[in-house]
Tab-separated table of C-alpha atoms in Angstrom:
chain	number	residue	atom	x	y	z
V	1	UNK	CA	97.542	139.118	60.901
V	2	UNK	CA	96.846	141.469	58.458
V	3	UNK	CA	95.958	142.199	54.989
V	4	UNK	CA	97.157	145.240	53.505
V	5	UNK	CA	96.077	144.482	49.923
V	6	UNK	CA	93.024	145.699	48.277
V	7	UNK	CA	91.682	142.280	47.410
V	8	UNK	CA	90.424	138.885	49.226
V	9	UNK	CA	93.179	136.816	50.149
V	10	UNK	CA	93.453	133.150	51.270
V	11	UNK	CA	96.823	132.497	53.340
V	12	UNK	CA	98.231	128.657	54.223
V	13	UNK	CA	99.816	128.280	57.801
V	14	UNK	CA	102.790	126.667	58.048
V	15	UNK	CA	105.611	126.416	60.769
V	16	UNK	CA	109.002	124.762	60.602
V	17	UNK	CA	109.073	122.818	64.048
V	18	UNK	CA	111.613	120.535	66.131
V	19	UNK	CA	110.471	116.603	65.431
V	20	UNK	CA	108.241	115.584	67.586
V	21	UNK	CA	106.265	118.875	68.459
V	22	UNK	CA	102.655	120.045	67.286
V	23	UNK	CA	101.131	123.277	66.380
V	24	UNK	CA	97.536	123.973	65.842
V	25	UNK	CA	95.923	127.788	64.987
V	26	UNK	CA	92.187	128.799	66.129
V	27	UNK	CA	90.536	131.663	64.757
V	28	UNK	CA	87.114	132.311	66.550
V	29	UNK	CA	87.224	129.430	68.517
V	30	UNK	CA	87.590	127.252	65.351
V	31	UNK	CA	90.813	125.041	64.125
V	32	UNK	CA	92.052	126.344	61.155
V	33	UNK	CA	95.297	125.989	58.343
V	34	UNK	CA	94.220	128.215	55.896
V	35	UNK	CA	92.455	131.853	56.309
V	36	UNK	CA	90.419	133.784	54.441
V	37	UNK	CA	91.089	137.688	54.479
V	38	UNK	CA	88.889	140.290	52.897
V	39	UNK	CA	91.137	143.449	51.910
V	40	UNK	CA	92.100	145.413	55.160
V	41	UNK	CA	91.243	143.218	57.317
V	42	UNK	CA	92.939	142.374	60.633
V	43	UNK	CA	92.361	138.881	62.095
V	44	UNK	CA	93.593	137.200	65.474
V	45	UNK	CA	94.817	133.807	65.053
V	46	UNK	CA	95.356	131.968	68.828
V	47	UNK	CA	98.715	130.044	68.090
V	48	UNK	CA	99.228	126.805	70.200
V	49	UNK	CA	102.423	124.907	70.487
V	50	UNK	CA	102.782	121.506	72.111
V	51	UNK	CA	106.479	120.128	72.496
V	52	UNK	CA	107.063	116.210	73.445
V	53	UNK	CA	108.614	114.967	77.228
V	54	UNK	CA	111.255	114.266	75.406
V	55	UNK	CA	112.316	118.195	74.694
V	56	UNK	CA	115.383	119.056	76.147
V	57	UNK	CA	115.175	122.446	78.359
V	58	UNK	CA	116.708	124.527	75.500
V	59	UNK	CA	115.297	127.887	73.600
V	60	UNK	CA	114.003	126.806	70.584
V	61	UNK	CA	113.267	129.322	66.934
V	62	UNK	CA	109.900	128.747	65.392
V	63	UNK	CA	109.837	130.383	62.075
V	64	UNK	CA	105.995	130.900	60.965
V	65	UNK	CA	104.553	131.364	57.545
V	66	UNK	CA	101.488	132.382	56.074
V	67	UNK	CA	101.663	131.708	52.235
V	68	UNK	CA	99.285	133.061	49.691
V	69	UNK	CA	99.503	132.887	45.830
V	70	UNK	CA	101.353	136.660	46.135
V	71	UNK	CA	102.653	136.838	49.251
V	72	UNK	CA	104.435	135.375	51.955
V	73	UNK	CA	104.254	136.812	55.532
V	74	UNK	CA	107.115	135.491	57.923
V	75	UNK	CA	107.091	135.732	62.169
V	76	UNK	CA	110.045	133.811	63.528
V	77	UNK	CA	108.466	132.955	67.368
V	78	UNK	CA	110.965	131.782	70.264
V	79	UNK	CA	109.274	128.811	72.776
V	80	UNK	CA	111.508	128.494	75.699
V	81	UNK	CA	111.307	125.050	77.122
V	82	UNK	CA	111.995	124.697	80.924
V	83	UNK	CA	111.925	120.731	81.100
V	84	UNK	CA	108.847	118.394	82.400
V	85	UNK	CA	108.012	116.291	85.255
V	86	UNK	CA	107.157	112.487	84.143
V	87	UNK	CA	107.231	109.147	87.205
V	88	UNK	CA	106.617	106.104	86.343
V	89	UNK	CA	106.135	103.136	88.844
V	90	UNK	CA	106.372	99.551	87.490
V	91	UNK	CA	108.512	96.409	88.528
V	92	UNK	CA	111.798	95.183	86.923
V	93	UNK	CA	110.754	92.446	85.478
V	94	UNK	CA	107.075	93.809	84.402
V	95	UNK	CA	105.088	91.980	86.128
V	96	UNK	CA	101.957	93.083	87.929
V	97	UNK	CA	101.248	89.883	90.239
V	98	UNK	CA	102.232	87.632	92.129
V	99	UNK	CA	101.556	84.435	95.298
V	100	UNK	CA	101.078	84.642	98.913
V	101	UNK	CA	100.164	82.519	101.727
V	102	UNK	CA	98.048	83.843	104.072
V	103	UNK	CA	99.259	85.077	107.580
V	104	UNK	CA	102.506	85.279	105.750
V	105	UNK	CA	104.789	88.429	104.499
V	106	UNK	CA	105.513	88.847	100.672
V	107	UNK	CA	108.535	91.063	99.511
V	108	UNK	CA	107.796	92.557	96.774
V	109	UNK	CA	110.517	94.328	94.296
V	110	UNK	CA	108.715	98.067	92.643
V	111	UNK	CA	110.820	100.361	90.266
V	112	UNK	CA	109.825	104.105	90.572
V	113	UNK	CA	111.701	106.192	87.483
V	114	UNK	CA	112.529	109.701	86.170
V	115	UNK	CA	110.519	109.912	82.918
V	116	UNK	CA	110.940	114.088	82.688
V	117	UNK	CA	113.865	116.263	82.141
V	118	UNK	CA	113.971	117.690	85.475
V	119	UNK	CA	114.825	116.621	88.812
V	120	UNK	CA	112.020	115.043	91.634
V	121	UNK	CA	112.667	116.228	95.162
V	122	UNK	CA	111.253	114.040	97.992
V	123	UNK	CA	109.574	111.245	95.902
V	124	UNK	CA	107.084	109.497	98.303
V	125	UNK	CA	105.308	105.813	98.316
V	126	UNK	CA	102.083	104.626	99.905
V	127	UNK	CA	100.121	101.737	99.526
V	128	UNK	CA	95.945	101.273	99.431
V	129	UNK	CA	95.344	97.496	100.345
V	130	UNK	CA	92.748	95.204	101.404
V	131	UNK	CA	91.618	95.446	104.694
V	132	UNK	CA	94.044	94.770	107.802
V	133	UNK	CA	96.735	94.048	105.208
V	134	UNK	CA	99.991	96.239	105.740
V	135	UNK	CA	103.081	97.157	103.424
V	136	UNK	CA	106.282	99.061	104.848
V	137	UNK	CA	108.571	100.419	101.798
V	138	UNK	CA	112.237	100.569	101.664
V	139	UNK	CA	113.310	103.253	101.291
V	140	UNK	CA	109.602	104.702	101.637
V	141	UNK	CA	111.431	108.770	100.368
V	142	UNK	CA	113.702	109.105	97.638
V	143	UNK	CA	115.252	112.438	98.295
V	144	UNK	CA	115.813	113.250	94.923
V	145	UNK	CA	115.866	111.120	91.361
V	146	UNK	CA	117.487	112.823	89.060
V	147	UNK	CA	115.912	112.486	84.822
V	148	UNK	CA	116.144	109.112	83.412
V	149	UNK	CA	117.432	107.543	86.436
V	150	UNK	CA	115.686	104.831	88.554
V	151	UNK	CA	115.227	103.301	91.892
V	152	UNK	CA	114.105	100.457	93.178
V	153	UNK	CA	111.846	100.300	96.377
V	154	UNK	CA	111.408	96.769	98.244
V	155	UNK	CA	108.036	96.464	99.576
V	156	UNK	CA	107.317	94.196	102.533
V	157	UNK	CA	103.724	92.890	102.206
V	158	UNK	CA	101.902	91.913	105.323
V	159	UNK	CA	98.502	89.778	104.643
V	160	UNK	CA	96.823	88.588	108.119
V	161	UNK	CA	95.659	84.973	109.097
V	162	UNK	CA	92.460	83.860	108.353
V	163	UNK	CA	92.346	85.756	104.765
V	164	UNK	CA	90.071	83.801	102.750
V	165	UNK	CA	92.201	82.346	99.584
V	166	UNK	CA	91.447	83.939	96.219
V	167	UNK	CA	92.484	87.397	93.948
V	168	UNK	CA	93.198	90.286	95.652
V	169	UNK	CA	93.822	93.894	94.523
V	170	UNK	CA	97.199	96.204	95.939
V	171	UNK	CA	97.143	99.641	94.366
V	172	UNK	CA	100.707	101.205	95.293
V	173	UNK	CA	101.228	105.027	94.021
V	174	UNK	CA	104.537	107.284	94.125
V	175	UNK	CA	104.281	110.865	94.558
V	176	UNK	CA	106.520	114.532	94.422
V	177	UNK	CA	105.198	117.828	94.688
V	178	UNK	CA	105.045	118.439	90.758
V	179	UNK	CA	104.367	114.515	89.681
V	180	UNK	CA	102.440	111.459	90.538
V	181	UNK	CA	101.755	107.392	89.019
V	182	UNK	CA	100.342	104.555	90.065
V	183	UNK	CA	99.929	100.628	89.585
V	184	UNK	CA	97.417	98.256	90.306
V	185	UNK	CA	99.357	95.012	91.615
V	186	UNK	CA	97.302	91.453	91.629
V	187	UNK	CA	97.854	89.669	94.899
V	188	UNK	CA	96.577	85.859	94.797
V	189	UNK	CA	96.093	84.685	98.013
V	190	UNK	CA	96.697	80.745	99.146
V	191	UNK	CA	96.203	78.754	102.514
V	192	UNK	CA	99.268	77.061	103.955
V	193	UNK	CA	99.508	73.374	103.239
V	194	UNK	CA	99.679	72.760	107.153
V	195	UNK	CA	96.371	74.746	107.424
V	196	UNK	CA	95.143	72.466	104.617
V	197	UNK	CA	95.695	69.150	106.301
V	198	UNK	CA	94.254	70.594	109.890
V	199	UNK	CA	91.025	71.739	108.049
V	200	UNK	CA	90.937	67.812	106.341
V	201	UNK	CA	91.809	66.267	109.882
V	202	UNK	CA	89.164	68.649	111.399
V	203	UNK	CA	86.654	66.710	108.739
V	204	UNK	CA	87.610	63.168	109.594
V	205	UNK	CA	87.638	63.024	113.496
V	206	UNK	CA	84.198	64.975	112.651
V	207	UNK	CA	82.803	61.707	110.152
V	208	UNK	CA	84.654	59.422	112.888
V	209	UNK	CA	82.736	60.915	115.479
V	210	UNK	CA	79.096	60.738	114.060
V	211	UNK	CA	80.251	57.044	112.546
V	212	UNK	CA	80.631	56.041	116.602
V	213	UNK	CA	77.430	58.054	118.001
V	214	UNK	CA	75.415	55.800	115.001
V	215	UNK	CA	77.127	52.268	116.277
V	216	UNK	CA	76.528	53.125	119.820
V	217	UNK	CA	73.030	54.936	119.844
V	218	UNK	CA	71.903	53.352	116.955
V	219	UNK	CA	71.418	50.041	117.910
V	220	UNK	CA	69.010	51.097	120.655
């Protein structure tokens, strides 16, 4: 910018912009909405413009203004938006948890969406669990998921015998070559009621047996 007077001049920045987007100026490194000009001076200012997801691919006019108490320089700018890449990976209903037995298989229901304005080629899903637990997906690629459309992915949930009973963490992440997300999914782990009563049977023939060996060798 320049100022072709002979005198100081103080300008105010201003832009007209589409709702939703943000503009910030930097002169020197520094933030700025008003400048300071001494008389024939020339000034960078580093312009930054920040549009929302939501911006439809579309050329958009940015007029610019710098205002001063006699004068008003104008620069109409052009941003060109392309579109965005956004995934998101939740479940239908929300929720991040759920029950298993152990030794058993848990299906599981995951919801992988188009958040962006473009299309996502070749959408993968992969799973980091506990140890020895597996998880197969179905479908485990989505070819292509078009913007604001959704899929759902069934996840079959493998946890081994023997797995101690308490909380256990599943992270499960979706990826395409220009996007990625994650979620962190709360597994709580129970023992099977048959395993229950074995365990309390085990107990009891155990008390029976050291209730005999103290009648028999007790008396001697």
């Amino acid at each position: 910018m320049t100022n072709g007077s002979s005198q100081t001049v103080t300008y105010n920045l201003n832009a007209q912009l589409p709702e939703g987007w943000q503009i910030s100026y930097r002169v020197e490194g520094s933030q700025v909405t008003s400048l300071q000009m001494q008389a024939n001076k020339v000034q960078e200012i580093n312009i930054e413009i920040n549009c929302p997801l939501t911006a439809k691919p579309n050329t958009y006019k940015i007029p610019l203004k710098a205002i001063s108490p006699t004068d008003t320089l104008h620069l109409d700018l052009e941003a060109v938006v392309k579109g965005s890449y956004a995934l998101q990976l939740t479940t239908p209903s929300g929720r991040l948890s759920d029950e298993v037995v152990s030794g058993s298989n848990k299906e599981i229901l995951l919801q992988v969406k188009n958040t962006g304005t473009l299309p996502l080629n070749a959408v993968e899903l992969s799973a980091q669990l506990p140890s020895k637990w597996e998880a197969t997906f179905s479908p485990s690629t989505i070819q292509q998921l078009e913007p604001g459309k959704s899929t759902d992915v069934k996840v079959d949930l493998r946890v081994p015998d023997k797995t101690i009973a308490g909380d256990y963490a599943a992270k499960f992440d979706v990826k395409s070559p220009n996007s990625t997300a994650d979620i962190s999914f709360r597994m709580i782990v129970k023992t099977s009621l048959l395993s229950g009563w074995v365990g309390m049977l085990i107990i009891l023939l155990a008390i029976g047996l050291i209730y005999y060996l103290i009648r028999k060798y007790g008396r001697r």
